[in-house]
Amino acid sequence: AMKEQIPTDINIAWQAAKKNPLFSGDSDLAELVMTLSGTIVIHAPTSDDASPQYQYFGHKAETDELVNALLQGGQATINRCNDPDKCLSINANATLNIGANSAFSERVRSVLEDIQDKIGTDSSLNADEQALLNTTNIPIYKIINVMTAYQGGLSSLSLPQYSGLVAVDILH
């Protein structure tokens, strides 16, 4: 009875990352998030008498190399999927290069700019924008809304600062 309830042939963090619109379209970023959080891969039993096999890949969130690469771009050692569909086979010592324009804080900045533009034109937010707002604890929509109302938008200096703050908040 209990064996039927255990999910098999699943990578827990990979599946969660692929369901989030912020990470679903970018396997490199999803792998980086999986590396930060760690993951458990559950393989189906090989016979009716066997139990599922569990592989644990611990988080690497405390390495400065990884956090800096994610936030600002650079090189880091990550958990790389050998099969990008389900990511059931992992190389735990793969190297990832992230360009500065692809860094997470840059992606957040771009989404925040889009949110700011939509507040200014009173337009609806798309799924990516809503996902970002729902993922952070910082009331960034309210901040952008107030700044837009009183100053015509965030200054070019404050948007990168807020995007860095939001990016760090999402990673924690």
PDB file of C-alpha atoms in Angstrom:
ATOM      1  CA  ALA A   1       0.000   0.000   0.000  1.00  0.00           C
ATOM      2  CA  MET A   2       2.755   2.447   0.948  1.00  0.00           C
ATOM      3  CA  LYS A   3       4.904   1.457  -2.059  1.00  0.00           C
ATOM      4  CA  GLU A   4       2.190   2.635  -4.459  1.00  0.00           C
ATOM      5  CA  GLN A   5       2.227   6.094  -2.856  1.00  0.00           C
ATOM      6  CA  ILE A   6       5.947   6.739  -3.342  1.00  0.00           C
ATOM      7  CA  PRO A   7       6.597   8.617  -6.589  1.00  0.00           C
ATOM      8  CA  THR A   8       9.191   6.936  -8.790  1.00  0.00           C
ATOM      9  CA  ASP A   9      11.410   7.989 -11.654  1.00  0.00           C
ATOM     10  CA  ILE A  10      11.332  11.558 -10.465  1.00  0.00           C
ATOM     11  CA  ASN A  11      13.849  14.258  -9.634  1.00  0.00           C
ATOM     12  CA  ILE A  12      12.073  16.332  -6.988  1.00  0.00           C
ATOM     13  CA  ALA A  13      13.876  19.677  -7.479  1.00  0.00           C
ATOM     14  CA  TRP A  14      13.983  19.337 -11.282  1.00  0.00           C
ATOM     15  CA  GLN A  15      10.250  18.766 -11.468  1.00  0.00           C
ATOM     16  CA  ALA A  16       9.574  21.775  -9.216  1.00  0.00           C
ATOM     17  CA  ALA A  17      11.933  24.035 -11.205  1.00  0.00           C
ATOM     18  CA  LYS A  18      10.377  23.029 -14.524  1.00  0.00           C
ATOM     19  CA  LYS A  19       6.905  23.933 -13.206  1.00  0.00           C
ATOM     20  CA  ASN A  20       7.992  27.487 -12.306  1.00  0.00           C
ATOM     21  CA  PRO A  21       7.680  29.908 -15.254  1.00  0.00           C
ATOM     22  CA  LEU A  22      10.862  31.704 -14.152  1.00  0.00           C
ATOM     23  CA  PHE A  23      12.934  28.562 -14.734  1.00  0.00           C
ATOM     24  CA  SER A  24      10.919  26.311 -17.056  1.00  0.00           C
ATOM     25  CA  GLY A  25      12.264  27.690 -20.332  1.00  0.00           C
ATOM     26  CA  ASP A  26      15.937  27.608 -19.342  1.00  0.00           C
ATOM     27  CA  SER A  27      17.512  24.241 -18.475  1.00  0.00           C
ATOM     28  CA  ASP A  28      20.790  25.857 -17.395  1.00  0.00           C
ATOM     29  CA  LEU A  29      19.000  28.052 -14.886  1.00  0.00           C
ATOM     30  CA  ALA A  30      16.848  25.131 -13.698  1.00  0.00           C
ATOM     31  CA  GLU A  31      20.027  23.066 -13.146  1.00  0.00           C
ATOM     32  CA  LEU A  32      21.541  25.916 -11.204  1.00  0.00           C
ATOM     33  CA  VAL A  33      18.462  26.180  -8.992  1.00  0.00           C
ATOM     34  CA  MET A  34      18.535  22.387  -8.482  1.00  0.00           C
ATOM     35  CA  THR A  35      22.200  22.685  -7.483  1.00  0.00           C
ATOM     36  CA  LEU A  36      21.419  25.449  -4.991  1.00  0.00           C
ATOM     37  CA  SER A  37      18.575  23.546  -3.358  1.00  0.00           C
ATOM     38  CA  GLY A  38      19.874  20.003  -3.683  1.00  0.00           C
ATOM     39  CA  THR A  39      17.583  17.248  -4.868  1.00  0.00           C
ATOM     40  CA  ILE A  40      16.437  13.681  -4.406  1.00  0.00           C
ATOM     41  CA  VAL A  41      16.137  11.381  -7.402  1.00  0.00           C
ATOM     42  CA  ILE A  42      13.809   8.426  -6.869  1.00  0.00           C
ATOM     43  CA  HIS A  43      14.239   5.471  -9.235  1.00  0.00           C
ATOM     44  CA  ALA A  44      11.532   2.840  -9.679  1.00  0.00           C
ATOM     45  CA  PRO A  45      12.147  -0.587  -8.126  1.00  0.00           C
ATOM     46  CA  THR A  46      13.800  -3.068 -10.480  1.00  0.00           C
ATOM     47  CA  SER A  47      11.403  -5.838  -9.413  1.00  0.00           C
ATOM     48  CA  ASP A  48       8.175  -6.311  -7.471  1.00  0.00           C
ATOM     49  CA  ASP A  49      10.149  -7.336  -4.377  1.00  0.00           C
ATOM     50  CA  ALA A  50      12.572  -4.396  -4.518  1.00  0.00           C
ATOM     51  CA  SER A  51      12.204  -0.943  -3.051  1.00  0.00           C
ATOM     52  CA  PRO A  52      12.660   2.356  -4.898  1.00  0.00           C
ATOM     53  CA  GLN A  53      16.267   3.587  -5.084  1.00  0.00           C
ATOM     54  CA  TYR A  54      17.031   7.051  -3.707  1.00  0.00           C
ATOM     55  CA  GLN A  55      19.908   9.304  -4.719  1.00  0.00           C
ATOM     56  CA  TYR A  56      20.572  12.425  -2.669  1.00  0.00           C
ATOM     57  CA  PHE A  57      22.452  15.374  -4.153  1.00  0.00           C
ATOM     58  CA  GLY A  58      23.153  17.912  -1.421  1.00  0.00           C
ATOM     59  CA  HIS A  59      22.812  21.633  -1.929  1.00  0.00           C
ATOM     60  CA  LYS A  60      25.773  23.780  -2.928  1.00  0.00           C
ATOM     61  CA  ALA A  61      24.157  27.021  -1.825  1.00  0.00           C
ATOM     62  CA  GLU A  62      26.999  27.989   0.455  1.00  0.00           C
ATOM     63  CA  THR A  63      29.634  28.208  -2.248  1.00  0.00           C
ATOM     64  CA  ASP A  64      30.391  31.803  -3.200  1.00  0.00           C
ATOM     65  CA  GLU A  65      31.322  30.637  -6.696  1.00  0.00           C
ATOM     66  CA  LEU A  66      27.835  29.322  -7.320  1.00  0.00           C
ATOM     67  CA  VAL A  67      25.893  32.199  -5.790  1.00  0.00           C
ATOM     68  CA  ASN A  68      27.981  34.814  -7.627  1.00  0.00           C
ATOM     69  CA  ALA A  69      27.639  32.966 -10.942  1.00  0.00           C
ATOM     70  CA  LEU A  70      23.890  32.756 -10.518  1.00  0.00           C
ATOM     71  CA  LEU A  71      23.416  36.377  -9.526  1.00  0.00           C
ATOM     72  CA  GLN A  72      26.024  38.134 -11.685  1.00  0.00           C
ATOM     73  CA  GLY A  73      27.294  35.586 -14.213  1.00  0.00           C
ATOM     74  CA  GLY A  74      30.505  33.574 -14.226  1.00  0.00           C
ATOM     75  CA  GLN A  75      31.606  29.957 -13.889  1.00  0.00           C
ATOM     76  CA  ALA A  76      30.406  27.422 -11.303  1.00  0.00           C
ATOM     77  CA  THR A  77      30.380  23.689 -10.563  1.00  0.00           C
ATOM     78  CA  ILE A  78      26.815  22.410 -10.739  1.00  0.00           C
ATOM     79  CA  ASN A  79      24.634  19.318 -10.904  1.00  0.00           C
ATOM     80  CA  ARG A  80      24.108  18.800 -14.660  1.00  0.00           C
ATOM     81  CA  CYS A  81      21.285  16.653 -16.022  1.00  0.00           C
ATOM     82  CA  ASN A  82      22.450  13.864 -18.307  1.00  0.00           C
ATOM     83  CA  ASP A  83      18.844  13.456 -19.479  1.00  0.00           C
ATOM     84  CA  PRO A  84      17.237  16.922 -19.586  1.00  0.00           C
ATOM     85  CA  ASP A  85      13.673  15.630 -19.812  1.00  0.00           C
ATOM     86  CA  LYS A  86      13.335  14.066 -16.339  1.00  0.00           C
ATOM     87  CA  CYS A  87      16.907  14.616 -15.076  1.00  0.00           C
ATOM     88  CA  LEU A  88      17.163  11.169 -13.463  1.00  0.00           C
ATOM     89  CA  SER A  89      20.900  10.899 -14.172  1.00  0.00           C
ATOM     90  CA  ILE A  90      23.120  13.689 -12.814  1.00  0.00           C
ATOM     91  CA  ASN A  91      26.762  14.714 -13.234  1.00  0.00           C
ATOM     92  CA  ALA A  92      27.509  16.378  -9.871  1.00  0.00           C
ATOM     93  CA  ASN A  93      30.764  18.000 -11.070  1.00  0.00           C
ATOM     94  CA  ALA A  94      29.759  19.737 -14.289  1.00  0.00           C
ATOM     95  CA  THR A  95      30.889  23.266 -15.128  1.00  0.00           C
ATOM     96  CA  LEU A  96      28.428  25.980 -16.073  1.00  0.00           C
ATOM     97  CA  ASN A  97      29.287  29.335 -17.596  1.00  0.00           C
ATOM     98  CA  ILE A  98      26.657  32.049 -17.222  1.00  0.00           C
ATOM     99  CA  GLY A  99      27.037  35.253 -19.179  1.00  0.00           C
ATOM    100  CA  ALA A 100      26.343  38.517 -17.360  1.00  0.00           C
ATOM    101  CA  ASN A 101      23.282  39.123 -19.567  1.00  0.00           C
ATOM    102  CA  SER A 102      21.854  35.717 -18.582  1.00  0.00           C
ATOM    103  CA  ALA A 103      22.452  36.084 -14.842  1.00  0.00           C
ATOM    104  CA  PHE A 104      19.446  35.790 -12.550  1.00  0.00           C
ATOM    105  CA  SER A 105      19.627  39.385 -11.309  1.00  0.00           C
ATOM    106  CA  GLU A 106      19.583  40.552 -14.953  1.00  0.00           C
ATOM    107  CA  ARG A 107      16.522  38.412 -15.655  1.00  0.00           C
ATOM    108  CA  VAL A 108      14.801  39.823 -12.580  1.00  0.00           C
ATOM    109  CA  ARG A 109      15.713  43.376 -13.668  1.00  0.00           C
ATOM    110  CA  SER A 110      14.174  42.741 -17.092  1.00  0.00           C
ATOM    111  CA  VAL A 111      10.936  41.422 -15.564  1.00  0.00           C
ATOM    112  CA  LEU A 112      10.812  44.371 -13.139  1.00  0.00           C
ATOM    113  CA  GLU A 113      11.199  46.779 -16.073  1.00  0.00           C
ATOM    114  CA  ASP A 114       8.281  45.039 -17.799  1.00  0.00           C
ATOM    115  CA  ILE A 115       6.207  45.318 -14.622  1.00  0.00           C
ATOM    116  CA  GLN A 116       7.080  49.005 -14.353  1.00  0.00           C
ATOM    117  CA  ASP A 117       6.032  49.570 -17.985  1.00  0.00           C
ATOM    118  CA  LYS A 118       2.741  47.762 -17.404  1.00  0.00           C
ATOM    119  CA  ILE A 119       2.007  49.765 -14.263  1.00  0.00           C
ATOM    120  CA  GLY A 120       2.601  52.944 -16.283  1.00  0.00           C
ATOM    121  CA  THR A 121       0.215  51.817 -19.022  1.00  0.00           C
ATOM    122  CA  ASP A 122      -2.260  50.112 -16.636  1.00  0.00           C
ATOM    123  CA  SER A 123      -1.774  46.760 -18.413  1.00  0.00           C
ATOM    124  CA  SER A 124      -2.174  43.229 -17.070  1.00  0.00           C
ATOM    125  CA  LEU A 125       0.854  41.262 -15.938  1.00  0.00           C
ATOM    126  CA  ASN A 126       1.804  38.041 -17.717  1.00  0.00           C
ATOM    127  CA  ALA A 127       2.532  34.674 -16.026  1.00  0.00           C
ATOM    128  CA  ASP A 128       6.302  35.317 -15.697  1.00  0.00           C
ATOM    129  CA  GLU A 129       5.720  38.679 -14.026  1.00  0.00           C
ATOM    130  CA  GLN A 130       3.123  37.250 -11.661  1.00  0.00           C
ATOM    131  CA  ALA A 131       5.417  34.314 -10.837  1.00  0.00           C
ATOM    132  CA  LEU A 132       8.228  36.685  -9.888  1.00  0.00           C
ATOM    133  CA  LEU A 133       5.930  38.718  -7.629  1.00  0.00           C
ATOM    134  CA  ASN A 134       4.594  35.538  -6.005  1.00  0.00           C
ATOM    135  CA  THR A 135       8.086  34.140  -5.417  1.00  0.00           C
ATOM    136  CA  THR A 136       9.555  37.066  -3.476  1.00  0.00           C
ATOM    137  CA  ASN A 137       8.742  38.274   0.027  1.00  0.00           C
ATOM    138  CA  ILE A 138       9.566  41.849  -0.952  1.00  0.00           C
ATOM    139  CA  PRO A 139       6.486  43.930  -1.821  1.00  0.00           C
ATOM    140  CA  ILE A 140       8.126  44.926  -5.100  1.00  0.00           C
ATOM    141  CA  TYR A 141       4.855  45.566  -6.947  1.00  0.00           C
ATOM    142  CA  LYS A 142       3.856  48.096  -4.311  1.00  0.00           C
ATOM    143  CA  ILE A 143       7.320  49.694  -4.415  1.00  0.00           C
ATOM    144  CA  ILE A 144       7.278  50.028  -8.200  1.00  0.00           C
ATOM    145  CA  ASN A 145       3.680  51.237  -8.179  1.00  0.00           C
ATOM    146  CA  VAL A 146       4.408  53.987  -5.637  1.00  0.00           C
ATOM    147  CA  MET A 147       7.629  55.019  -7.389  1.00  0.00           C
ATOM    148  CA  THR A 148       5.820  55.157 -10.728  1.00  0.00           C
ATOM    149  CA  ALA A 149       2.983  57.232  -9.298  1.00  0.00           C
ATOM    150  CA  TYR A 150       5.254  59.756  -7.595  1.00  0.00           C
ATOM    151  CA  GLN A 151       8.327  59.849  -9.819  1.00  0.00           C
ATOM    152  CA  GLY A 152       7.124  58.533 -13.144  1.00  0.00           C
ATOM    153  CA  GLY A 153       8.956  55.245 -12.483  1.00  0.00           C
ATOM    154  CA  LEU A 154      12.027  53.913 -10.787  1.00  0.00           C
ATOM    155  CA  SER A 155      15.233  55.705 -11.575  1.00  0.00           C
ATOM    156  CA  SER A 156      17.830  53.852 -13.610  1.00  0.00           C
ATOM    157  CA  LEU A 157      19.890  53.587 -10.417  1.00  0.00           C
ATOM    158  CA  SER A 158      17.253  52.017  -8.178  1.00  0.00           C
ATOM    159  CA  LEU A 159      15.918  49.320 -10.548  1.00  0.00           C
ATOM    160  CA  PRO A 160      19.203  47.321 -10.627  1.00  0.00           C
ATOM    161  CA  GLN A 161      19.437  47.611  -6.840  1.00  0.00           C
ATOM    162  CA  TYR A 162      15.905  46.339  -6.369  1.00  0.00           C
ATOM    163  CA  SER A 163      16.439  43.554  -8.903  1.00  0.00           C
ATOM    164  CA  GLY A 164      19.541  42.387  -7.024  1.00  0.00           C
ATOM    165  CA  LEU A 165      17.624  42.444  -3.746  1.00  0.00           C
ATOM    166  CA  VAL A 166      14.682  40.537  -5.230  1.00  0.00           C
ATOM    167  CA  ALA A 167      17.012  37.979  -6.876  1.00  0.00           C
ATOM    168  CA  VAL A 168      18.760  37.285  -3.562  1.00  0.00           C
ATOM    169  CA  ASP A 169      15.401  37.045  -1.776  1.00  0.00           C
ATOM    170  CA  ILE A 170      14.097  34.490  -4.293  1.00  0.00           C
ATOM    171  CA  LEU A 171      17.212  32.346  -3.883  1.00  0.00           C
ATOM    172  CA  HIS A 172      16.771  32.231  -0.131  1.00  0.00           C
TER     173      HIS A 172
END
